[in-house]
PDB file of C-alpha atoms in Angstrom:
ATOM      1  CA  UNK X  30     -23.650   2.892  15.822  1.00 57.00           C
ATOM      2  CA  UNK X  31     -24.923   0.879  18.737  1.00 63.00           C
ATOM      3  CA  UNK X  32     -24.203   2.674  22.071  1.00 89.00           C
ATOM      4  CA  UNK X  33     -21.944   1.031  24.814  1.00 96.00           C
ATOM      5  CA  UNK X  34     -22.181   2.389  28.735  1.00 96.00           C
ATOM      6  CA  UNK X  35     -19.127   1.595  30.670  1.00 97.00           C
ATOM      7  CA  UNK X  36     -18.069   3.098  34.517  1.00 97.00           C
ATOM      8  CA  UNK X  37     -15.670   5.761  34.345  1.00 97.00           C
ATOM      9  CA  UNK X  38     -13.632   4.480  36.655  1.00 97.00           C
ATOM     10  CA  UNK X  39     -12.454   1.664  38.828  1.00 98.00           C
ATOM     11  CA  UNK X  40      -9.979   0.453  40.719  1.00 97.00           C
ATOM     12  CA  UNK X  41      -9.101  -2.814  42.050  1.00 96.00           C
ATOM     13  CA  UNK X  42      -6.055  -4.551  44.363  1.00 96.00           C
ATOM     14  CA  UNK X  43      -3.168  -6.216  42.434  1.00 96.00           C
ATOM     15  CA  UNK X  44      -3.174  -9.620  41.904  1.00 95.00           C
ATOM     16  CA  UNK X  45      -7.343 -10.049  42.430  1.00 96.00           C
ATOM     17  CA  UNK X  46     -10.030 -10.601  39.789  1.00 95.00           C
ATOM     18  CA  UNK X  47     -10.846  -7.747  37.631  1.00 97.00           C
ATOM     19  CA  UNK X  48     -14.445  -7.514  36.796  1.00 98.00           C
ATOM     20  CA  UNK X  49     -15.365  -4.944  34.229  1.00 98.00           C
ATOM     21  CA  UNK X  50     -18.962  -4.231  32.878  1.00 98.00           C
ATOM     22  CA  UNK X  51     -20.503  -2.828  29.892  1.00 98.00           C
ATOM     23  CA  UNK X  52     -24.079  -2.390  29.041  1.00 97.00           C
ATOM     24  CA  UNK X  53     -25.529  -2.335  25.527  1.00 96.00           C
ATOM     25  CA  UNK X  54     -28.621  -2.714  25.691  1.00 94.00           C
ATOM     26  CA  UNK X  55     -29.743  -1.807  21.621  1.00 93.00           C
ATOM     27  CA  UNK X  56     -27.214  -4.533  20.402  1.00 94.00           C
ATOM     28  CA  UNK X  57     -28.194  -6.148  17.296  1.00 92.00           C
ATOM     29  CA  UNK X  58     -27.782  -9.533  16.175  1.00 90.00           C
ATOM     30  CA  UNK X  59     -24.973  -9.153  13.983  1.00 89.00           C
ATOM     31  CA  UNK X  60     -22.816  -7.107  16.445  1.00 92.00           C
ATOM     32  CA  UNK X  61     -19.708  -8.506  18.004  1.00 92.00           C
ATOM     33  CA  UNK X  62     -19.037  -7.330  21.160  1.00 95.00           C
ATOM     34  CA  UNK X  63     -15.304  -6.227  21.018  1.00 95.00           C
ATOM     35  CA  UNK X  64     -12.843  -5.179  24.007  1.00 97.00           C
ATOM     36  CA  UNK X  65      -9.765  -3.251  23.381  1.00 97.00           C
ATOM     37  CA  UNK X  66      -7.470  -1.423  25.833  1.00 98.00           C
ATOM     38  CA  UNK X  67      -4.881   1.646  26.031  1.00 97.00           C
ATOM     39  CA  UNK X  68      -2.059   1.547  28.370  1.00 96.00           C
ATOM     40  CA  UNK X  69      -0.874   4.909  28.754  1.00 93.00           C
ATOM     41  CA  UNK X  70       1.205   6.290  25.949  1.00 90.00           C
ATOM     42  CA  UNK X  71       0.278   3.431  24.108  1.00 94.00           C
ATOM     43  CA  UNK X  72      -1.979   2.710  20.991  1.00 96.00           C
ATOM     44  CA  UNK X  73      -5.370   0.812  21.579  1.00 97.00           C
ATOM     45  CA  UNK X  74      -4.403  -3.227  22.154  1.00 97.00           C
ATOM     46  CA  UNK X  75      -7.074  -6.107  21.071  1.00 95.00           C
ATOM     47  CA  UNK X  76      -7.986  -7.694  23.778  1.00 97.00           C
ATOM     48  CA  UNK X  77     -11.077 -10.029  22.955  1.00 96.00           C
ATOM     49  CA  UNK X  78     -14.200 -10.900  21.703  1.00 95.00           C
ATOM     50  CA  UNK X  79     -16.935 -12.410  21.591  1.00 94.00           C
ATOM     51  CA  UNK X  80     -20.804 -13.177  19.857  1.00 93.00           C
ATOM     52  CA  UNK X  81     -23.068 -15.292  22.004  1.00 93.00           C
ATOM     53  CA  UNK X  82     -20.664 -17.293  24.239  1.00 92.00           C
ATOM     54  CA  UNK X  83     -18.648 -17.171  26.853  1.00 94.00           C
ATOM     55  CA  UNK X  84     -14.513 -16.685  25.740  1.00 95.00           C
ATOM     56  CA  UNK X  85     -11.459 -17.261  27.175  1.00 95.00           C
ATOM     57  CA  UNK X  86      -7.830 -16.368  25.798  1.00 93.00           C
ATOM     58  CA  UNK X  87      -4.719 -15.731  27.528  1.00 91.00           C
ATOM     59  CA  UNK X  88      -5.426 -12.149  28.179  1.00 90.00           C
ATOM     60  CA  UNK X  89      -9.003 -12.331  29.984  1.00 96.00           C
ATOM     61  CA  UNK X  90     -12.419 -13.556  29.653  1.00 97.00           C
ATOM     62  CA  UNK X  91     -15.646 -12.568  28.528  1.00 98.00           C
ATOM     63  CA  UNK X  92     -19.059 -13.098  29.952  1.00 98.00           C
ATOM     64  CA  UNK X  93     -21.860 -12.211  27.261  1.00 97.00           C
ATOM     65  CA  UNK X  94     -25.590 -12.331  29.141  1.00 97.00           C
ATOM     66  CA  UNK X  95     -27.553 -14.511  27.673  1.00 96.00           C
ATOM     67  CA  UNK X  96     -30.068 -11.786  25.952  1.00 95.00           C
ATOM     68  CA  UNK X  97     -26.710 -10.223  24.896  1.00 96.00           C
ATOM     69  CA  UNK X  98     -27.605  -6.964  26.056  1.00 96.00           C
ATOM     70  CA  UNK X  99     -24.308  -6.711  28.300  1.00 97.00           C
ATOM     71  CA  UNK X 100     -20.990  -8.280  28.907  1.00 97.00           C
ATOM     72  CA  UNK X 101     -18.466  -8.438  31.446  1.00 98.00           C
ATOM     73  CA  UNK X 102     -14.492  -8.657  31.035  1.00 98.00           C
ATOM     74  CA  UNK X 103     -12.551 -10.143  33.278  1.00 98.00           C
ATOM     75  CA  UNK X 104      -9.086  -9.768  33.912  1.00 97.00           C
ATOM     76  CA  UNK X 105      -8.582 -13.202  36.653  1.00 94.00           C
ATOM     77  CA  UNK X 106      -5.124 -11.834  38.506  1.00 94.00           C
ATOM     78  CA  UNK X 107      -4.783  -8.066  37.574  1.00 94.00           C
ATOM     79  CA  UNK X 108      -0.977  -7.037  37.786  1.00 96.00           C
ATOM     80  CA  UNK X 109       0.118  -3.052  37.604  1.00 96.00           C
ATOM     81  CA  UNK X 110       0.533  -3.407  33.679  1.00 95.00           C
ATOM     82  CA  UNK X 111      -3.359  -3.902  33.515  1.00 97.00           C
ATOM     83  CA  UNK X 112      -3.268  -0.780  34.297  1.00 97.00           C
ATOM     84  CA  UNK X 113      -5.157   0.951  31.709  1.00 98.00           C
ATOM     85  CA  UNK X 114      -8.371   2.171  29.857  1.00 98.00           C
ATOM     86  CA  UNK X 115     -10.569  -0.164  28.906  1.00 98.00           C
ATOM     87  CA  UNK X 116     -13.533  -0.321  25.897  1.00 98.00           C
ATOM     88  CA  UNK X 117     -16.075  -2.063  25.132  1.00 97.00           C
ATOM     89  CA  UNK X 118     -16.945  -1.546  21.190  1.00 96.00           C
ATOM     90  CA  UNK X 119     -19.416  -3.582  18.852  1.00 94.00           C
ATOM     91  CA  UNK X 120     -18.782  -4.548  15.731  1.00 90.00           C
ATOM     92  CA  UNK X 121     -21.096  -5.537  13.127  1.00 87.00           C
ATOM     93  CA  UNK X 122     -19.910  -9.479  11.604  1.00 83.00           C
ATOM     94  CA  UNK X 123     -20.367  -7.589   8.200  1.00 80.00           C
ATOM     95  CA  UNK X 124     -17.369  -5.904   6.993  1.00 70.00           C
ATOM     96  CA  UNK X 125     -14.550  -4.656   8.363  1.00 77.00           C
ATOM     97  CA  UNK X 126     -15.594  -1.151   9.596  1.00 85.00           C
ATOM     98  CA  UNK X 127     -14.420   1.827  11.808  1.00 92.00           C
ATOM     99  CA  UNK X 128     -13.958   1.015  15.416  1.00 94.00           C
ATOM    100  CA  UNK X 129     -16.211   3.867  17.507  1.00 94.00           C
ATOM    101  CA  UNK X 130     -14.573   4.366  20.846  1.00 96.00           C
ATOM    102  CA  UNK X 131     -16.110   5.913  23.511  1.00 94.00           C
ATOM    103  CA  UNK X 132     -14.347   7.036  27.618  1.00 94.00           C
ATOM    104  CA  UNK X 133     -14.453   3.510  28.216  1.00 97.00           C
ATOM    105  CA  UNK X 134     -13.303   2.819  31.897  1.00 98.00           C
ATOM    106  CA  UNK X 135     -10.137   3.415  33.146  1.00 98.00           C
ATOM    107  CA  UNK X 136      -8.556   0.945  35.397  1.00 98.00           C
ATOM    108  CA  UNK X 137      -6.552   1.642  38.326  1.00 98.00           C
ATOM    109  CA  UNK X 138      -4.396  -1.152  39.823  1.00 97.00           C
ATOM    110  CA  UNK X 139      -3.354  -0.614  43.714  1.00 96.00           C
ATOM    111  CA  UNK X 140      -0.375  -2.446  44.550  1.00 94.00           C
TER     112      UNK X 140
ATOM    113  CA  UNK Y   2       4.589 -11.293  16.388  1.00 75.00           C
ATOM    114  CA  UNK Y   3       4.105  -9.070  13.885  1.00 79.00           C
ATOM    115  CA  UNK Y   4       3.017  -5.390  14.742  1.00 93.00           C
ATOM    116  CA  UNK Y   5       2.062  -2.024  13.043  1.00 96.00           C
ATOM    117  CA  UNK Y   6       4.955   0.413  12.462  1.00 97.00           C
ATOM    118  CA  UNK Y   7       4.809   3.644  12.616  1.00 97.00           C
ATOM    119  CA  UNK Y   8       7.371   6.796  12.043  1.00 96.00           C
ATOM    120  CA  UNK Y   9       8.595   9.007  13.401  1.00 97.00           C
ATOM    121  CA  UNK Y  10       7.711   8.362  17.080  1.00 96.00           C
ATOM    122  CA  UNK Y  11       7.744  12.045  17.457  1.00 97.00           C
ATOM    123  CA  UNK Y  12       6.995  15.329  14.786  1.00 97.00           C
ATOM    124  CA  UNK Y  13       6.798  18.667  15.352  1.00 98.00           C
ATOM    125  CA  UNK Y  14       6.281  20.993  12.379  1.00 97.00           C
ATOM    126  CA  UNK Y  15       5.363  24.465  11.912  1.00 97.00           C
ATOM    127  CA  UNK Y  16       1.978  25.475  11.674  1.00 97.00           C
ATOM    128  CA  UNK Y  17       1.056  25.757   7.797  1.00 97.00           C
ATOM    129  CA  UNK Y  18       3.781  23.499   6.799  1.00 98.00           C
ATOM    130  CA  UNK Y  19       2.799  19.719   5.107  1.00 98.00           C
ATOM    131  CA  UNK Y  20       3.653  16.358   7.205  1.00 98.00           C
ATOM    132  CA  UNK Y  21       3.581  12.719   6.399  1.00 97.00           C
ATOM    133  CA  UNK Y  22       2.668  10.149   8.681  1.00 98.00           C
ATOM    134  CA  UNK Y  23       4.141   6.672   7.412  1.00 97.00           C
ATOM    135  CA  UNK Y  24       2.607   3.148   8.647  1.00 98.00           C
ATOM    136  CA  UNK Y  25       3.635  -0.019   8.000  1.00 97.00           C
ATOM    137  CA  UNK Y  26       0.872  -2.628   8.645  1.00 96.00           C
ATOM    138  CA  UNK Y  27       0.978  -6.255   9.137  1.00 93.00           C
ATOM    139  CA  UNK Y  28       1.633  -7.977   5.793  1.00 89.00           C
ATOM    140  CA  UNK Y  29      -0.895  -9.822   4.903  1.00 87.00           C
ATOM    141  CA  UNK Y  30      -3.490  -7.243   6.395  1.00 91.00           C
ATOM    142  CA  UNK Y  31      -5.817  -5.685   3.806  1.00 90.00           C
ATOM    143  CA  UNK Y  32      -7.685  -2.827   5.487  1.00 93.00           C
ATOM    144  CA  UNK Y  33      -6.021  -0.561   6.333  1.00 95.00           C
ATOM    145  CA  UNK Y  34      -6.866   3.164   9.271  1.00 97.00           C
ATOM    146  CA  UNK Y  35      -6.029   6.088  10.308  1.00 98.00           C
ATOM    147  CA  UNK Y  36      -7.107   7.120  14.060  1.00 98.00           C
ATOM    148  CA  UNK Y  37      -6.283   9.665  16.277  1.00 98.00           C
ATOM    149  CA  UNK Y  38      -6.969  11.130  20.108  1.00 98.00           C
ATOM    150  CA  UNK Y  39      -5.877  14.641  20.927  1.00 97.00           C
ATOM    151  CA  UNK Y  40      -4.458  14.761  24.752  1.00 95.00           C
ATOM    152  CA  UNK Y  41      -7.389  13.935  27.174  1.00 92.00           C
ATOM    153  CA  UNK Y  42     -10.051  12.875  24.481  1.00 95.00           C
ATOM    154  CA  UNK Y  43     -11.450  10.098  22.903  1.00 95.00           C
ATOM    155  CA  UNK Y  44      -9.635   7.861  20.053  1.00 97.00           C
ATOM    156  CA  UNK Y  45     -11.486   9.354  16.813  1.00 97.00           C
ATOM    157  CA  UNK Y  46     -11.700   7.959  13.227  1.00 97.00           C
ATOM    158  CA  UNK Y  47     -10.349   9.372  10.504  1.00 98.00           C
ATOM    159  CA  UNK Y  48      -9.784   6.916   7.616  1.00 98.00           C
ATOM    160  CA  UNK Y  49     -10.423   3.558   6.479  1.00 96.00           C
ATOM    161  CA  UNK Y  50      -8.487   2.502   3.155  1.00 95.00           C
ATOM    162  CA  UNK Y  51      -9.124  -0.829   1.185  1.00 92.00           C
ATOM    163  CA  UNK Y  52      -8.727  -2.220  -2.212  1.00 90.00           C
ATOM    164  CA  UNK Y  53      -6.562   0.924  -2.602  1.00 91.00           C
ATOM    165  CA  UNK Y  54      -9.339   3.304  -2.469  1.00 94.00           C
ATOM    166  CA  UNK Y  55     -10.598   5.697   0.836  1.00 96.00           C
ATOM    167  CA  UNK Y  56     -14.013   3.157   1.693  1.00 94.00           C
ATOM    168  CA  UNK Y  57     -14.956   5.402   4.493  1.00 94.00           C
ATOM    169  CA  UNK Y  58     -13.813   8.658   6.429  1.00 96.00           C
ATOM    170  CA  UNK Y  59     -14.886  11.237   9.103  1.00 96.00           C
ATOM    171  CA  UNK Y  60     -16.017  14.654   8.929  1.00 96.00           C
ATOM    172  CA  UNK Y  61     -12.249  15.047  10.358  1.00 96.00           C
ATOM    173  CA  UNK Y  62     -10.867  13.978   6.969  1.00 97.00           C
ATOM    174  CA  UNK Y  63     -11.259  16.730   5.375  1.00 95.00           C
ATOM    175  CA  UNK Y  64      -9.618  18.063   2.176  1.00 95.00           C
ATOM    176  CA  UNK Y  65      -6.274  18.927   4.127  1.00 96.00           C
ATOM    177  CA  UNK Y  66      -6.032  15.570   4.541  1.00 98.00           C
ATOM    178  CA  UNK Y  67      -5.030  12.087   2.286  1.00 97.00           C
ATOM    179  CA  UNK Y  68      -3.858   9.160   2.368  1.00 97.00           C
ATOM    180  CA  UNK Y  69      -2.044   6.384  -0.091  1.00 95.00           C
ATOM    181  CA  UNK Y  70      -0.323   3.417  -0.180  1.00 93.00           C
ATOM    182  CA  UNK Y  71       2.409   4.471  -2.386  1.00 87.00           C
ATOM    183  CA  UNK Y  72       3.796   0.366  -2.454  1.00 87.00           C
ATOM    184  CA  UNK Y  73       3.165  -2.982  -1.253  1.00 79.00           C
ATOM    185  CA  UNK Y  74       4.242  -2.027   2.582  1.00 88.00           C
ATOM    186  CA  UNK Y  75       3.270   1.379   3.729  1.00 94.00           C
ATOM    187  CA  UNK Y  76       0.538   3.197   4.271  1.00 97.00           C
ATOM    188  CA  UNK Y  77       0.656   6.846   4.785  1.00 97.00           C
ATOM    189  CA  UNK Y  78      -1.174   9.905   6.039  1.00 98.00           C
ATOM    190  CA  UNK Y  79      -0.705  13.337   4.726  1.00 98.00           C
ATOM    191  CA  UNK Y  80      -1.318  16.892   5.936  1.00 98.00           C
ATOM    192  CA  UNK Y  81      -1.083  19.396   3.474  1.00 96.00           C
ATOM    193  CA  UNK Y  82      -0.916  22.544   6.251  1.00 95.00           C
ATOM    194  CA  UNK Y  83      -1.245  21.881   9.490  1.00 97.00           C
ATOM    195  CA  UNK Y  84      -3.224  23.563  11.743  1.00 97.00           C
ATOM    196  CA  UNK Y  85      -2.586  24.032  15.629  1.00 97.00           C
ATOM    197  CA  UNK Y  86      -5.734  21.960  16.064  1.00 97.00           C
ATOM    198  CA  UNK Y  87      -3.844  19.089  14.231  1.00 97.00           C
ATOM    199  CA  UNK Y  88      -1.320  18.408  17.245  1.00 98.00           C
ATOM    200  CA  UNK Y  89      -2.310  15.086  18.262  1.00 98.00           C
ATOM    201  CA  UNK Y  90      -1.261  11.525  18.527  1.00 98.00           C
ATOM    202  CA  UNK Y  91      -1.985   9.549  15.291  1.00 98.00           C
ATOM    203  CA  UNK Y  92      -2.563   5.723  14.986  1.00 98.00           C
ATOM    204  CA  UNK Y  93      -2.215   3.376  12.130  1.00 98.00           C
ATOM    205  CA  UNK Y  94      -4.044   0.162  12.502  1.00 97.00           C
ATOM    206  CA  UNK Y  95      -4.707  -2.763  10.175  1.00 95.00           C
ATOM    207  CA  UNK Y  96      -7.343  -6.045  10.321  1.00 93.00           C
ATOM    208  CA  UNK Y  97      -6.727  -9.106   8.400  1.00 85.00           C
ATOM    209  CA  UNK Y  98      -9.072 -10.473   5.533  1.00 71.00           C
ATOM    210  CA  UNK Y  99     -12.651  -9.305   5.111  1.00 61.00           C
ATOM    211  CA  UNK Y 100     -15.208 -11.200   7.199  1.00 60.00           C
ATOM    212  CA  UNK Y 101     -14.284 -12.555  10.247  1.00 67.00           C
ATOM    213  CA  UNK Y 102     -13.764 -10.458  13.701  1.00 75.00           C
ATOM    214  CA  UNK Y 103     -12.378  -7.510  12.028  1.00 82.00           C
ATOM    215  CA  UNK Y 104      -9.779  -7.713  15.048  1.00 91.00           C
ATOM    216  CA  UNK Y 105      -7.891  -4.153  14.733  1.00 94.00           C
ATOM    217  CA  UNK Y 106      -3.972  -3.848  15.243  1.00 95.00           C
ATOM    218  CA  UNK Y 107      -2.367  -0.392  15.881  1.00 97.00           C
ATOM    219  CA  UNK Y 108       0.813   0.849  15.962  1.00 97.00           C
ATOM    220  CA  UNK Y 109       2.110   2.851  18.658  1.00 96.00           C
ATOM    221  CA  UNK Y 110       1.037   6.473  16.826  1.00 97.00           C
ATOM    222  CA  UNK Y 111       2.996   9.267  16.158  1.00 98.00           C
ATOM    223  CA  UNK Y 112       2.998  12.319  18.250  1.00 98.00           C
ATOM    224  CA  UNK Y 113       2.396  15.239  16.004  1.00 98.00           C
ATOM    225  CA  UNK Y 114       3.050  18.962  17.867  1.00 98.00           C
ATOM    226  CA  UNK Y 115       1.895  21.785  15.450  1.00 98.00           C
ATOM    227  CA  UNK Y 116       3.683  24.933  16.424  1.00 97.00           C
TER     228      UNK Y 116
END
């Protein structure tokens, strides 16, 4: 599986932009790059994805580098139920295969 | 919006005895897994299901382990005897037709306790 690196930790101010970054640098061309989340107690949530562009949905966006070799999500007003642990998992476009997660980066919302 | 199901919320058993963990996924899903994190640790694979047949699984899934889909709705997990290692939450998910994103839903897991 191609490897994702993502801070342990951050923590950021209610109601500010959220920036969170993952490197993965041995991405192939068929990967997606694929963000999930895990409020606590909770089971992992979608929360978007993307190939070679730039996305937006009502969630957050994603910014993909342009040699695709990391990505950034951002959540634009964070509120306390943002609060959570965030991953960044690829995917290949082929199949619909196991989801590898790793620590990922757990977000901490100050009100 | 339709969601994964799971029950019960909550299951303690006795160490050696057998439990089943019951999903329902989202209807018109056709694969079809079985996760789960032990408190403090990663989210782990266990099983992936499709076409009614096992089409992967980790070196977790052992034979203690299966899994069916007895009908057209749920999707379940068995454990023949539980060990105290077992005591962890559990998550179904599901992803829609093959190709595509392969966008996973989960359910909100079941809490198994192993005494």
């Amino acid at each position: 599986d191609a490897k994702t690196t993502q801070p342990n930790s951050m923590e950021s101010n209610e109601e500010e932009p959220v920036h969170l970054p993952c490197n993965h640098s041995t991405i192939s061309g068929t990967d997606y790059i694929h963000w999930y989340r895990q409020l606590p107690s909770q089971g992992p949530e979608y929360v978007i994805h993307g190939l070679t562009s730039n996305v937006n949905n009502r969630m957050a966006s994603l910014a993909i580098a342009e040699d695709r070799k990391s990505s950034t999500l951002i959540l634009h007003r964070a509120t306390l139920r943002d609060a959570a642990v965030y991953y960044c998992i690829l995917i290949s476009v082929y199949g619909n295969e196991k989801l590898t997660f790793g620590t990922g980066t757990r977000l901490t919302i100050i009100p | 919006e339709p969601e994964v199901t799971q029950t019960p919320s909550h299951q303690v058993t006795q160490m050696g005895q057998e439990v089943i963990l019951r999903c329902v996924p989202i209807s018109n899903h056709l694969y079809f897994y079985w996760y789960r994190q032990i408190l403090g640790q990663k989210v782990e694979f266990l099983v992936s299901f499709y076409n009614n047949e096992i089409s992967e699984k980790s070196e977790i899934f052992d034979d203690q382990f299966s899994v069916e889909r007895p009908d057209g709705s749920n999707f379940t997990l068995k454990i023949r005897s539980t060990k105290l290692e077992d005591s962890a939450m559990y998550f179904c998910a599901s992803s829609g037709p093959s190709g595509g994103a392969n966008i996973q839903y989960f359910g909100a897991g079941t809490r198994l306790s192993v005494l």
